[in-house]
Every structure is written in structure tokens, then in C-alpha cells.
């Protein structure tokens, strides 16, 4: 387990990705008429909406996907961007907190596993630069691995900052409640602190885990084409089973909602 660029502590700030570039992680997994498209990348939330449709059209053309994918790709990206925009302007509680980041990916024939400690208070951190350095240090030649690592890091950071908005909101509600009437007990205050500690970790836990760093050396493994084929087949089978279960659940809900 390793540290990445500790930064100075900062008080409550408005919602954004805790990185130098405010990029949103986007993940697509779309199945239309037996054709499946998966991808993951980052998106600048300041880009105009028209860029989403243009991107979808270019992707469909380049990959020779059915034209019906344009609407599905556009809608999925827009939904994820809308979620991001819904948090903008809200306070998030970012203090001097260190969080564990886990990387467990397979990109084409390359398997990557690693754990590191990320400083959430350093708003100049750069997942893409970290990924490039990682690939260089580990002698990874596949150009798709670096972006996949960066997206994985950003997805985990995004989950943490969205939860931090909820924590900030709960804190404000708690303060208003105390002003209205003194009903918040010391025990409940301790509970809130404990929950935040579980979410973000603490410097104390980081020091304790330092003794275990030798257990968390990065692992990079190159799979054979046969191994990749077997994994792809297993993932496709799991995806089909999940779709069937989702369809059954949707049919069940539809039937009884109109019953």
C-alpha cells in the first residue's frame, strides 16, 4: 500500500471532483438486440450537451454498431452527467483525510491489482498522471490500461465525494435541529463521528496499516488468449443471467402495479 501526493488540509468546499481536473467518470454497459457495448472514460461536465450526441454518433460509426445505439449511449451519458450536476453547488466535507483506493481490473490480456492511499484534501491530485507513472513503472505496454486505471480511481473518489455531500447536509440539519431544540444527544454526535471515520478512515489507521505495506505490492499479470476467452465467456454468461433476472423483476413489478 502506498501514499499518493499528500496535500494541505482544507475546509468545507463546494462539490467537485477532488482532483486537478474536474472530470466525471462515465461507465457504459449497453445491450441492444443481442449486441453489447461496454466502455469507461472521463467527461468534462462543462462540455455542451451537443457533444454527447456527437460522441455517441462517432462511437457507433467507428465501431460499426447498430444505429439504435446512438440514443442509448447518449441517454446513459446524459443520465450520469445529470447526477453529477445535481450535486454541484452543495457543500462537501473534505478535511485532511486519507482514503484507500483499490485497483482490480482486467483490460484485454492484462490483470492489475493494487492498493494505495489517496489524500482527498489535495485538490491538485491527478489520477491520469498516477496511471501513466504506474504503467511506466510496471512496464505495461497496452495503451488502454492507463485510462482504465484512472477511471477506476475517479469512480471511487466520486463515490466518496457524493457521500461527503450527504454528510455535510446531515451536519447542517443537525445544527439547525440543535438551534431549534436541544434534542441531539452526545451519543448521537459520537455516532456521526464514527460513521465519518468509517467512511474516510483516519491518519491513525493509515499508520497502523503501514506495517502491512509489504502485503500490498502491485500485481500485474498477462493472461493467455485462452484464459481471456474463458473469462469473456463467463462474464457474458453472467451478464445474460442478470438481464433475464432484471426482465423478470420488471415484468413482476409491472404486473402487480396494474393489478
Short mmCIF file of C-alpha atoms in Angstrom, two decimals:
data_model
loop_
_atom_site.label_atom_id
_atom_site.label_comp_id
_atom_site.label_asym_id
_atom_site.label_seq_id
_atom_site.Cartn_x
_atom_site.Cartn_y
_atom_site.Cartn_z
CA UNK A 1 0.00 0.00 0.00
CA UNK A 2 1.37 3.38 -1.00
CA UNK A 3 0.64 7.07 -0.48
CA UNK A 4 -0.19 9.45 -3.30
CA UNK A 5 0.68 13.17 -3.02
CA UNK A 6 -0.40 14.33 0.43
CA UNK A 7 -1.81 17.84 0.37
CA UNK A 8 -2.70 20.56 2.82
CA UNK A 9 -5.91 20.29 4.83
CA UNK A 10 -8.87 22.26 3.52
CA UNK A 11 -12.19 23.23 5.00
CA UNK A 12 -15.62 22.60 3.50
CA UNK A 13 -15.67 23.31 -0.24
CA UNK A 14 -18.29 23.25 -2.96
CA UNK A 15 -18.85 19.93 -4.65
CA UNK A 16 -16.33 18.90 -7.29
CA UNK A 17 -14.02 16.03 -8.05
CA UNK A 18 -11.10 16.21 -5.57
CA UNK A 19 -8.59 16.32 -8.42
CA UNK A 20 -6.81 18.92 -10.55
CA UNK A 21 -9.23 18.37 -13.43
CA UNK A 22 -12.94 18.23 -12.67
CA UNK A 23 -13.63 15.18 -14.86
CA UNK A 24 -16.61 12.85 -14.39
CA UNK A 25 -16.13 9.07 -14.65
CA UNK A 26 -18.57 7.59 -17.17
CA UNK A 27 -19.23 3.87 -17.49
CA UNK A 28 -21.36 2.32 -20.25
CA UNK A 29 -22.71 -1.22 -20.44
CA UNK A 30 -25.42 -1.32 -23.07
CA UNK A 31 -27.13 -4.33 -24.62
CA UNK A 32 -29.47 -3.87 -27.57
CA UNK A 33 -30.89 -6.83 -29.52
CA UNK A 34 -28.04 -9.12 -28.52
CA UNK A 35 -25.33 -6.54 -29.26
CA UNK A 36 -23.36 -5.42 -26.20
CA UNK A 37 -21.20 -2.31 -25.85
CA UNK A 38 -19.00 -1.63 -22.81
CA UNK A 39 -16.72 1.33 -22.23
CA UNK A 40 -15.41 3.59 -19.48
CA UNK A 41 -13.92 7.07 -19.81
CA UNK A 42 -13.96 10.56 -18.31
CA UNK A 43 -16.06 13.53 -19.38
CA UNK A 44 -15.72 17.27 -18.84
CA UNK A 45 -19.05 18.33 -17.25
CA UNK A 46 -18.62 21.80 -18.77
CA UNK A 47 -18.84 20.47 -22.32
CA UNK A 48 -22.05 21.39 -24.18
CA UNK A 49 -24.83 18.80 -24.37
CA UNK A 50 -24.39 18.54 -28.12
CA UNK A 51 -21.01 16.87 -27.56
CA UNK A 52 -22.76 13.87 -26.01
CA UNK A 53 -24.73 13.15 -29.17
CA UNK A 54 -21.70 13.79 -31.37
CA UNK A 55 -19.65 11.36 -29.27
CA UNK A 56 -22.37 8.71 -29.48
CA UNK A 57 -22.60 9.06 -33.27
CA UNK A 58 -18.81 8.84 -33.69
CA UNK A 59 -18.63 5.78 -31.45
CA UNK A 60 -21.37 3.96 -33.31
CA UNK A 61 -19.79 4.77 -36.65
CA UNK A 62 -16.24 3.82 -35.61
CA UNK A 63 -17.29 0.53 -34.01
CA UNK A 64 -19.91 -0.26 -36.67
CA UNK A 65 -22.64 -0.66 -34.05
CA UNK A 66 -26.35 -0.65 -34.95
CA UNK A 67 -27.70 2.91 -35.25
CA UNK A 68 -30.07 2.28 -32.31
CA UNK A 69 -27.04 2.51 -30.02
CA UNK A 70 -26.76 6.28 -30.57
CA UNK A 71 -29.80 7.04 -28.43
CA UNK A 72 -28.84 4.51 -25.75
CA UNK A 73 -25.26 5.79 -25.44
CA UNK A 74 -26.41 9.42 -25.36
CA UNK A 75 -29.04 8.71 -22.71
CA UNK A 76 -26.67 6.81 -20.44
CA UNK A 77 -24.03 9.56 -20.56
CA UNK A 78 -26.62 12.30 -20.01
CA UNK A 79 -28.09 10.45 -17.00
CA UNK A 80 -24.65 10.14 -15.37
CA UNK A 81 -23.84 13.80 -16.07
CA UNK A 82 -27.22 14.85 -14.66
CA UNK A 83 -26.43 13.01 -11.44
CA UNK A 84 -23.09 14.83 -11.21
CA UNK A 85 -24.72 18.23 -11.87
CA UNK A 86 -27.31 17.53 -9.15
CA UNK A 87 -24.53 17.76 -6.55
CA UNK A 88 -22.97 20.98 -7.86
CA UNK A 89 -23.17 24.00 -5.58
CA UNK A 90 -23.55 21.87 -2.46
CA UNK A 91 -21.03 21.77 0.36
CA UNK A 92 -18.88 18.70 0.86
CA UNK A 93 -16.78 17.95 3.89
CA UNK A 94 -13.20 17.38 2.78
CA UNK A 95 -10.71 17.54 5.59
CA UNK A 96 -7.21 16.10 5.89
CA UNK A 97 -8.41 12.59 5.19
CA UNK A 98 -6.61 9.66 3.61
CA UNK A 99 -8.74 7.07 1.82
CA UNK A 100 -7.85 3.60 0.49
CA UNK A 101 -8.16 3.10 -3.25
CA UNK A 102 -8.30 -0.42 -4.67
CA UNK A 103 -7.50 -1.27 -8.26
CA UNK A 104 -8.75 -4.62 -9.51
CA UNK A 105 -9.03 -4.58 -13.28
CA UNK A 106 -8.71 -6.70 -16.38
CA UNK A 107 -8.00 -4.77 -19.54
CA UNK A 108 -7.71 -7.02 -22.58
CA UNK A 109 -4.99 -9.53 -21.56
CA UNK A 110 -3.66 -7.51 -18.61
CA UNK A 111 -4.78 -8.01 -15.00
CA UNK A 112 -3.90 -5.27 -12.50
CA UNK A 113 -4.34 -5.36 -8.72
CA UNK A 114 -3.09 -2.68 -6.37
CA UNK A 115 -3.96 -0.70 -3.25
CA UNK A 116 -2.92 2.84 -2.44
CA UNK A 117 -3.75 5.65 -0.04
CA UNK A 118 -5.16 8.84 -1.60
CA UNK A 119 -5.21 12.28 0.00
CA UNK A 120 -8.73 13.65 -0.50
CA UNK A 121 -7.70 17.12 0.65
CA UNK A 122 -5.23 17.55 -2.22
CA UNK A 123 -7.38 19.09 -4.95
CA UNK A 124 -4.39 19.14 -7.30
CA UNK A 125 -4.04 15.34 -7.43
CA UNK A 126 -4.02 13.75 -10.88
CA UNK A 127 -5.35 10.18 -11.41
CA UNK A 128 -4.27 10.23 -15.05
CA UNK A 129 -0.68 11.14 -14.16
CA UNK A 130 -0.64 8.44 -11.49
CA UNK A 131 -1.89 5.89 -14.05
CA UNK A 132 0.75 6.89 -16.58
CA UNK A 133 3.50 6.61 -13.98
CA UNK A 134 2.15 3.25 -12.79
CA UNK A 135 2.13 1.82 -16.31
CA UNK A 136 5.65 3.09 -16.94
CA UNK A 137 6.98 1.68 -13.66
CA UNK A 138 5.30 -1.68 -14.23
CA UNK A 139 6.32 -1.80 -17.91
CA UNK A 140 2.73 -2.10 -19.15
CA UNK A 141 2.58 -1.63 -22.90
CA UNK A 142 -1.20 -1.81 -23.52
CA UNK A 143 -2.32 1.84 -24.04
CA UNK A 144 -5.82 1.05 -22.74
CA UNK A 145 -4.62 0.12 -19.25
CA UNK A 146 -3.67 3.63 -18.09
CA UNK A 147 -7.06 5.23 -18.84
CA UNK A 148 -8.84 2.27 -17.21
CA UNK A 149 -6.82 2.73 -14.01
CA UNK A 150 -7.56 6.47 -13.97
CA UNK A 151 -11.30 5.87 -14.43
CA UNK A 152 -11.32 3.30 -11.62
CA UNK A 153 -9.65 5.79 -9.27
CA UNK A 154 -12.05 8.56 -10.27
CA UNK A 155 -15.08 6.31 -9.75
CA UNK A 156 -14.01 5.60 -6.18
CA UNK A 157 -13.24 9.27 -5.48
CA UNK A 158 -16.60 10.25 -6.97
CA UNK A 159 -18.44 7.85 -4.69
CA UNK A 160 -16.66 9.29 -1.67
CA UNK A 161 -17.34 12.95 -2.51
CA UNK A 162 -21.02 12.29 -3.23
CA UNK A 163 -21.28 10.65 0.18
CA UNK A 164 -19.47 13.63 1.69
CA UNK A 165 -22.23 15.90 0.36
CA UNK A 166 -24.77 13.82 2.26
CA UNK A 167 -22.59 14.03 5.37
CA UNK A 168 -22.37 17.81 5.05
CA UNK A 169 -26.14 18.01 4.57
CA UNK A 170 -26.78 15.85 7.64
CA UNK A 171 -24.41 18.05 9.66
CA UNK A 172 -26.31 21.20 8.63
CA UNK A 173 -29.63 19.59 9.51
CA UNK A 174 -28.18 18.55 12.87
CA UNK A 175 -27.06 22.11 13.61
CA UNK A 176 -30.48 23.50 12.71
CA UNK A 177 -32.09 20.92 14.95
CA UNK A 178 -29.86 21.93 17.86
CA UNK A 179 -30.80 25.58 17.39
CA UNK A 180 -34.48 24.71 17.33
CA UNK A 181 -34.36 22.39 20.33
CA UNK A 182 -31.60 20.62 22.18
CA UNK A 183 -32.60 17.10 21.21
CA UNK A 184 -29.33 15.86 19.75
CA UNK A 185 -27.58 13.88 22.47
CA UNK A 186 -23.86 13.38 22.94
CA UNK A 187 -24.25 9.73 21.99
CA UNK A 188 -25.75 10.58 18.61
CA UNK A 189 -22.93 13.05 17.97
CA UNK A 190 -20.47 10.26 18.62
CA UNK A 191 -22.37 8.10 16.16
CA UNK A 192 -21.99 10.67 13.38
CA UNK A 193 -18.26 10.93 14.05
CA UNK A 194 -17.92 7.17 13.97
CA UNK A 195 -19.72 6.93 10.63
CA UNK A 196 -17.46 9.55 9.06
CA UNK A 197 -14.45 7.71 10.44
CA UNK A 198 -15.58 4.50 8.77
CA UNK A 199 -16.17 6.33 5.52
CA UNK A 200 -12.93 8.28 5.30
CA UNK A 201 -10.51 6.43 7.55
CA UNK A 202 -8.05 8.32 9.72
CA UNK A 203 -4.38 9.04 9.96
CA UNK A 204 -4.23 6.61 12.84
CA UNK A 205 -5.46 3.75 10.66
CA UNK A 206 -3.02 4.72 7.94
CA UNK A 207 -0.08 4.49 10.34
CA UNK A 208 -1.32 1.13 11.58
CA UNK A 209 -1.61 -0.22 8.03
CA UNK A 210 1.88 0.93 7.17
CA UNK A 211 3.19 -2.24 8.82
CA UNK A 212 1.28 -4.22 6.18
CA UNK A 213 2.58 -2.40 3.13
CA UNK A 214 4.67 -5.39 2.06
CA UNK A 215 1.40 -7.31 1.59
CA UNK A 216 0.10 -4.82 -0.96
CA UNK A 217 2.67 -4.76 -3.71
CA UNK A 218 1.06 -4.12 -7.11
CA UNK A 219 0.33 -7.24 -9.16
CA UNK A 220 0.35 -7.25 -12.95
CA UNK A 221 -0.37 -10.47 -14.80
CA UNK A 222 -0.60 -11.14 -18.53
CA UNK A 223 -3.24 -13.71 -19.49
CA UNK A 224 -3.13 -16.04 -22.46
CA UNK A 225 -5.72 -15.69 -25.20
CA UNK A 226 -7.34 -18.91 -23.96
CA UNK A 227 -7.68 -17.50 -20.44
CA UNK A 228 -9.13 -14.26 -21.78
CA UNK A 229 -11.63 -16.20 -23.88
CA UNK A 230 -12.77 -18.21 -20.87
CA UNK A 231 -13.18 -15.06 -18.75
CA UNK A 232 -15.09 -13.27 -21.51
CA UNK A 233 -17.44 -16.23 -21.89
CA UNK A 234 -18.05 -16.32 -18.14
CA UNK A 235 -18.72 -12.58 -17.99
CA UNK A 236 -21.11 -12.79 -20.94
CA UNK A 237 -22.99 -15.65 -19.28
CA UNK A 238 -23.29 -13.68 -16.03
CA UNK A 239 -24.50 -10.65 -17.97
CA UNK A 240 -27.19 -12.70 -19.73
CA UNK A 241 -28.38 -14.18 -16.44
CA UNK A 242 -28.52 -10.72 -14.88
CA UNK A 243 -30.57 -9.39 -17.82
CA UNK A 244 -33.04 -12.26 -17.50
CA UNK A 245 -33.44 -11.63 -13.78
CA UNK A 246 -33.91 -7.91 -14.39
CA UNK A 247 -36.53 -8.62 -17.04
CA UNK A 248 -38.40 -10.96 -14.68
CA UNK A 249 -38.32 -8.37 -11.90
CA UNK A 250 -39.57 -5.68 -14.27
CA UNK A 251 -42.36 -7.94 -15.54
CA UNK A 252 -43.36 -8.82 -11.98
CA UNK A 253 -43.47 -5.18 -10.90
CA UNK A 254 -45.45 -4.17 -13.98
CA UNK A 255 -47.97 -6.96 -13.49
CA UNK A 256 -48.68 -6.20 -9.84
CA UNK A 257 -48.54 -2.42 -10.15
CA UNK A 258 -51.52 -2.64 -12.51
CA UNK A 259 -53.24 -5.36 -10.56
#
